[in-house]
Short mmCIF file of N, CA and C in Angstrom, two decimals:
data_model
loop_
_atom_site.label_atom_id
_atom_site.label_comp_id
_atom_site.label_asym_id
_atom_site.label_seq_id
_atom_site.Cartn_x
_atom_site.Cartn_y
_atom_site.Cartn_z
N MET A 1257 0.84 -1.18 0.00
CA MET A 1257 0.00 0.00 0.00
C MET A 1257 0.89 1.25 0.00
N PHE A 1258 0.40 2.32 -0.62
CA PHE A 1258 1.17 3.55 -0.73
C PHE A 1258 1.02 4.40 0.53
N SER A 1259 2.11 5.05 0.89
CA SER A 1259 2.04 5.99 2.01
C SER A 1259 1.49 7.32 1.50
N ALA A 1260 1.19 8.21 2.43
CA ALA A 1260 0.63 9.51 2.06
C ALA A 1260 1.61 10.31 1.23
N LYS A 1261 2.89 10.26 1.56
CA LYS A 1261 3.89 11.02 0.81
C LYS A 1261 4.02 10.49 -0.62
N GLU A 1262 3.95 9.17 -0.79
CA GLU A 1262 4.02 8.60 -2.14
C GLU A 1262 2.82 9.02 -2.97
N LYS A 1263 1.65 9.07 -2.35
CA LYS A 1263 0.46 9.52 -3.07
C LYS A 1263 0.59 10.98 -3.47
N LEU A 1264 1.13 11.81 -2.58
CA LEU A 1264 1.31 13.23 -2.89
C LEU A 1264 2.34 13.42 -4.00
N GLU A 1265 3.39 12.62 -4.00
CA GLU A 1265 4.42 12.76 -5.02
C GLU A 1265 3.92 12.36 -6.40
N LYS A 1266 2.88 11.54 -6.47
CA LYS A 1266 2.33 11.11 -7.76
C LYS A 1266 1.40 12.15 -8.38
N LEU A 1267 1.03 13.18 -7.63
CA LEU A 1267 0.17 14.22 -8.20
C LEU A 1267 0.94 15.01 -9.24
N GLU A 1268 0.21 15.59 -10.19
CA GLU A 1268 0.85 16.38 -11.24
C GLU A 1268 1.42 17.67 -10.66
N LEU A 1269 2.37 18.24 -11.37
CA LEU A 1269 3.02 19.47 -10.96
C LEU A 1269 2.01 20.61 -10.86
N LYS A 1270 1.09 20.69 -11.81
CA LYS A 1270 0.07 21.75 -11.79
C LYS A 1270 -0.81 21.64 -10.55
N THR A 1271 -1.11 20.42 -10.13
CA THR A 1271 -1.92 20.22 -8.93
C THR A 1271 -1.18 20.72 -7.70
N HIS A 1272 0.11 20.46 -7.62
CA HIS A 1272 0.90 20.95 -6.49
C HIS A 1272 0.94 22.48 -6.46
N VAL A 1273 1.03 23.09 -7.62
CA VAL A 1273 1.05 24.55 -7.68
C VAL A 1273 -0.30 25.10 -7.24
N LYS A 1274 -1.40 24.45 -7.63
CA LYS A 1274 -2.73 24.90 -7.21
C LYS A 1274 -2.90 24.75 -5.70
N ILE A 1275 -2.43 23.65 -5.13
CA ILE A 1275 -2.52 23.45 -3.69
C ILE A 1275 -1.68 24.50 -2.96
N TYR A 1276 -0.48 24.74 -3.44
CA TYR A 1276 0.39 25.75 -2.84
C TYR A 1276 -0.27 27.13 -2.89
N SER A 1277 -0.83 27.48 -4.03
CA SER A 1277 -1.49 28.78 -4.18
C SER A 1277 -2.69 28.90 -3.24
N PHE A 1278 -3.47 27.84 -3.13
CA PHE A 1278 -4.63 27.84 -2.24
C PHE A 1278 -4.21 28.03 -0.78
N ILE A 1279 -3.17 27.32 -0.37
CA ILE A 1279 -2.68 27.45 1.01
C ILE A 1279 -2.22 28.88 1.27
N GLU A 1280 -1.49 29.46 0.33
CA GLU A 1280 -0.99 30.83 0.50
C GLU A 1280 -2.14 31.83 0.58
N ILE A 1281 -3.14 31.69 -0.28
CA ILE A 1281 -4.28 32.62 -0.26
C ILE A 1281 -5.03 32.52 1.06
N ILE A 1282 -5.27 31.32 1.53
CA ILE A 1282 -5.96 31.13 2.82
C ILE A 1282 -5.13 31.74 3.94
N GLY A 1283 -3.83 31.53 3.93
CA GLY A 1283 -2.96 32.10 4.97
C GLY A 1283 -2.99 33.61 4.99
N VAL A 1284 -2.97 34.23 3.82
CA VAL A 1284 -3.01 35.69 3.75
C VAL A 1284 -4.36 36.21 4.22
N ILE A 1285 -5.44 35.54 3.84
CA ILE A 1285 -6.78 35.96 4.28
C ILE A 1285 -6.89 35.88 5.80
N VAL A 1286 -6.42 34.77 6.39
CA VAL A 1286 -6.47 34.63 7.85
C VAL A 1286 -5.62 35.70 8.52
N PHE A 1287 -4.45 35.98 7.94
CA PHE A 1287 -3.57 37.02 8.48
C PHE A 1287 -4.24 38.39 8.44
N VAL A 1288 -4.87 38.72 7.32
CA VAL A 1288 -5.53 40.03 7.20
C VAL A 1288 -6.70 40.14 8.16
N ILE A 1289 -7.48 39.09 8.30
CA ILE A 1289 -8.59 39.10 9.26
C ILE A 1289 -8.05 39.29 10.68
N GLY A 1290 -6.94 38.62 10.98
CA GLY A 1290 -6.32 38.77 12.29
C GLY A 1290 -5.84 40.17 12.55
N THR A 1291 -5.29 40.83 11.52
CA THR A 1291 -4.84 42.20 11.73
C THR A 1291 -6.01 43.15 11.92
N TRP A 1292 -7.11 42.89 11.24
CA TRP A 1292 -8.31 43.73 11.44
C TRP A 1292 -8.88 43.56 12.84
N CYS A 1293 -8.76 42.35 13.39
CA CYS A 1293 -9.31 42.07 14.72
C CYS A 1293 -8.35 42.46 15.85
N SER A 1294 -7.11 42.78 15.50
CA SER A 1294 -6.12 43.12 16.52
C SER A 1294 -6.37 44.51 17.09
N GLU A 1295 -6.00 44.64 18.34
CA GLU A 1295 -6.03 45.95 18.98
C GLU A 1295 -4.65 46.57 18.86
N PHE A 1296 -4.52 47.78 19.36
CA PHE A 1296 -3.26 48.51 19.18
C PHE A 1296 -2.06 47.79 19.79
N GLU A 1297 -2.20 47.29 21.00
CA GLU A 1297 -1.07 46.66 21.68
C GLU A 1297 -1.14 45.13 21.67
N ASN A 1298 -2.28 44.57 21.36
CA ASN A 1298 -2.45 43.12 21.40
C ASN A 1298 -2.59 42.56 19.99
N VAL A 1299 -1.84 41.51 19.71
CA VAL A 1299 -1.93 40.85 18.41
C VAL A 1299 -2.93 39.71 18.53
N HIS A 1300 -3.87 39.68 17.61
CA HIS A 1300 -4.89 38.64 17.60
C HIS A 1300 -4.25 37.30 17.21
N PRO A 1301 -4.69 36.19 17.79
CA PRO A 1301 -4.10 34.87 17.45
C PRO A 1301 -4.23 34.51 15.97
N LEU A 1302 -5.21 35.06 15.27
CA LEU A 1302 -5.35 34.76 13.85
C LEU A 1302 -4.14 35.26 13.04
N VAL A 1303 -3.47 36.28 13.52
CA VAL A 1303 -2.27 36.76 12.84
C VAL A 1303 -1.22 35.65 12.84
N TRP A 1304 -1.00 35.04 13.99
CA TRP A 1304 0.00 33.97 14.10
C TRP A 1304 -0.43 32.73 13.32
N ILE A 1305 -1.72 32.43 13.35
CA ILE A 1305 -2.22 31.28 12.57
C ILE A 1305 -2.02 31.53 11.08
N GLY A 1306 -2.27 32.76 10.63
CA GLY A 1306 -2.05 33.10 9.23
C GLY A 1306 -0.59 32.95 8.83
N ILE A 1307 0.30 33.38 9.72
CA ILE A 1307 1.74 33.25 9.45
C ILE A 1307 2.12 31.77 9.35
N LEU A 1308 1.57 30.94 10.22
CA LEU A 1308 1.86 29.51 10.18
C LEU A 1308 1.33 28.86 8.90
N ILE A 1309 0.15 29.28 8.45
CA ILE A 1309 -0.41 28.73 7.22
C ILE A 1309 0.45 29.13 6.02
N VAL A 1310 0.91 30.36 5.98
CA VAL A 1310 1.79 30.79 4.90
C VAL A 1310 3.10 30.00 4.93
N ALA A 1311 3.63 29.77 6.13
CA ALA A 1311 4.86 28.97 6.25
C ALA A 1311 4.62 27.54 5.75
N LEU A 1312 3.45 26.97 6.05
CA LEU A 1312 3.10 25.65 5.55
C LEU A 1312 3.07 25.64 4.02
N GLY A 1313 2.53 26.70 3.43
CA GLY A 1313 2.51 26.80 1.97
C GLY A 1313 3.91 26.85 1.39
N ILE A 1314 4.81 27.57 2.04
CA ILE A 1314 6.19 27.65 1.56
C ILE A 1314 6.87 26.29 1.66
N ILE A 1315 6.63 25.58 2.75
CA ILE A 1315 7.19 24.24 2.91
C ILE A 1315 6.64 23.31 1.82
N TRP A 1316 5.34 23.43 1.53
CA TRP A 1316 4.72 22.63 0.47
C TRP A 1316 5.40 22.92 -0.87
N CYS A 1317 5.61 24.19 -1.15
CA CYS A 1317 6.23 24.60 -2.41
C CYS A 1317 7.63 24.01 -2.54
N PHE A 1318 8.46 24.13 -1.50
CA PHE A 1318 9.82 23.60 -1.57
C PHE A 1318 9.83 22.07 -1.65
N SER A 1319 8.81 21.43 -1.09
CA SER A 1319 8.79 19.97 -1.07
C SER A 1319 8.27 19.35 -2.36
N PHE A 1320 7.29 19.98 -3.01
CA PHE A 1320 6.60 19.32 -4.12
C PHE A 1320 6.63 20.05 -5.45
N VAL A 1321 6.98 21.32 -5.49
CA VAL A 1321 7.01 22.04 -6.77
C VAL A 1321 8.41 21.86 -7.35
N LYS A 1322 8.59 20.72 -8.02
CA LYS A 1322 9.88 20.39 -8.61
C LYS A 1322 9.67 19.50 -9.83
N CYS A 1323 10.70 19.38 -10.61
CA CYS A 1323 10.65 18.55 -11.81
C CYS A 1323 10.40 17.10 -11.41
N PRO A 1324 9.42 16.42 -12.03
CA PRO A 1324 9.17 15.03 -11.67
C PRO A 1324 10.25 14.07 -12.16
N TYR A 1325 11.12 14.53 -13.04
CA TYR A 1325 12.15 13.66 -13.60
C TYR A 1325 13.48 13.77 -12.86
N CYS A 1326 13.97 15.00 -12.70
CA CYS A 1326 15.29 15.17 -12.08
C CYS A 1326 15.21 15.72 -10.65
N GLY A 1327 14.03 16.20 -10.23
CA GLY A 1327 13.87 16.71 -8.88
C GLY A 1327 14.34 18.14 -8.68
N SER A 1328 14.66 18.82 -9.76
CA SER A 1328 15.10 20.21 -9.66
C SER A 1328 13.95 21.10 -9.20
N GLY A 1329 14.22 21.97 -8.25
CA GLY A 1329 13.19 22.85 -7.71
C GLY A 1329 12.74 23.89 -8.73
N LEU A 1330 11.43 24.06 -8.84
CA LEU A 1330 10.86 25.04 -9.76
C LEU A 1330 10.15 26.15 -9.00
N TYR A 1331 10.39 26.22 -7.70
CA TYR A 1331 9.69 27.18 -6.85
C TYR A 1331 10.12 28.61 -7.10
N TYR A 1332 11.25 28.83 -7.71
CA TYR A 1332 11.72 30.18 -7.98
C TYR A 1332 11.15 30.74 -9.28
N MET A 1333 10.46 29.91 -10.07
CA MET A 1333 9.89 30.34 -11.34
C MET A 1333 8.56 31.06 -11.12
N ARG A 1334 8.31 32.07 -11.93
CA ARG A 1334 7.03 32.78 -11.83
C ARG A 1334 5.90 31.92 -12.40
N HIS A 1335 6.16 31.21 -13.48
CA HIS A 1335 5.21 30.31 -14.11
C HIS A 1335 5.90 28.97 -14.33
N ILE A 1336 5.12 27.93 -14.43
CA ILE A 1336 5.69 26.62 -14.71
C ILE A 1336 6.17 26.62 -16.17
N PRO A 1337 7.45 26.34 -16.40
CA PRO A 1337 7.94 26.33 -17.78
C PRO A 1337 7.47 25.07 -18.51
N ASN A 1338 7.58 25.10 -19.83
CA ASN A 1338 7.22 23.92 -20.63
C ASN A 1338 8.27 22.83 -20.50
N HIS A 1339 9.52 23.22 -20.33
CA HIS A 1339 10.62 22.28 -20.19
C HIS A 1339 11.38 22.57 -18.90
N CYS A 1340 11.90 21.52 -18.29
CA CYS A 1340 12.71 21.69 -17.08
C CYS A 1340 14.00 22.42 -17.46
N PRO A 1341 14.38 23.46 -16.71
CA PRO A 1341 15.61 24.18 -17.04
C PRO A 1341 16.88 23.36 -16.81
N ASP A 1342 16.80 22.29 -16.01
CA ASP A 1342 18.00 21.49 -15.74
C ASP A 1342 18.11 20.29 -16.67
N CYS A 1343 17.07 19.47 -16.75
CA CYS A 1343 17.17 18.24 -17.56
C CYS A 1343 16.58 18.39 -18.96
N GLY A 1344 15.76 19.43 -19.19
CA GLY A 1344 15.21 19.68 -20.52
C GLY A 1344 14.00 18.86 -20.89
N LYS A 1345 13.52 18.00 -20.00
CA LYS A 1345 12.34 17.18 -20.31
C LYS A 1345 11.08 18.04 -20.24
N ILE A 1346 10.07 17.60 -20.99
CA ILE A 1346 8.80 18.33 -21.05
C ILE A 1346 8.04 18.14 -19.73
N LEU A 1347 7.58 19.25 -19.17
CA LEU A 1347 6.79 19.22 -17.94
C LEU A 1347 5.32 19.28 -18.32
N THR A 1348 4.52 18.42 -17.72
CA THR A 1348 3.07 18.42 -18.02
C THR A 1348 2.30 18.94 -16.86
#
């Protein structure tokens, strides 16, 4: 039987980018709501939760947004390229 990490690694690159983007958007929304709810001297707990969600998104990006063939990280790219910059294989 496959482990959870093996199942996640089998997802397409575009799916990982969508999951990463969704996590980041949710984290920013929670952070903004937390800042609106904060008082002058007290930070609302939603601010810290938002920061943690954004950090989770960054960890997701570094872990899974990479070439499925050579494992080269694609997290620094603005858009997913058609070909891997390291191995040259076509990315789907």
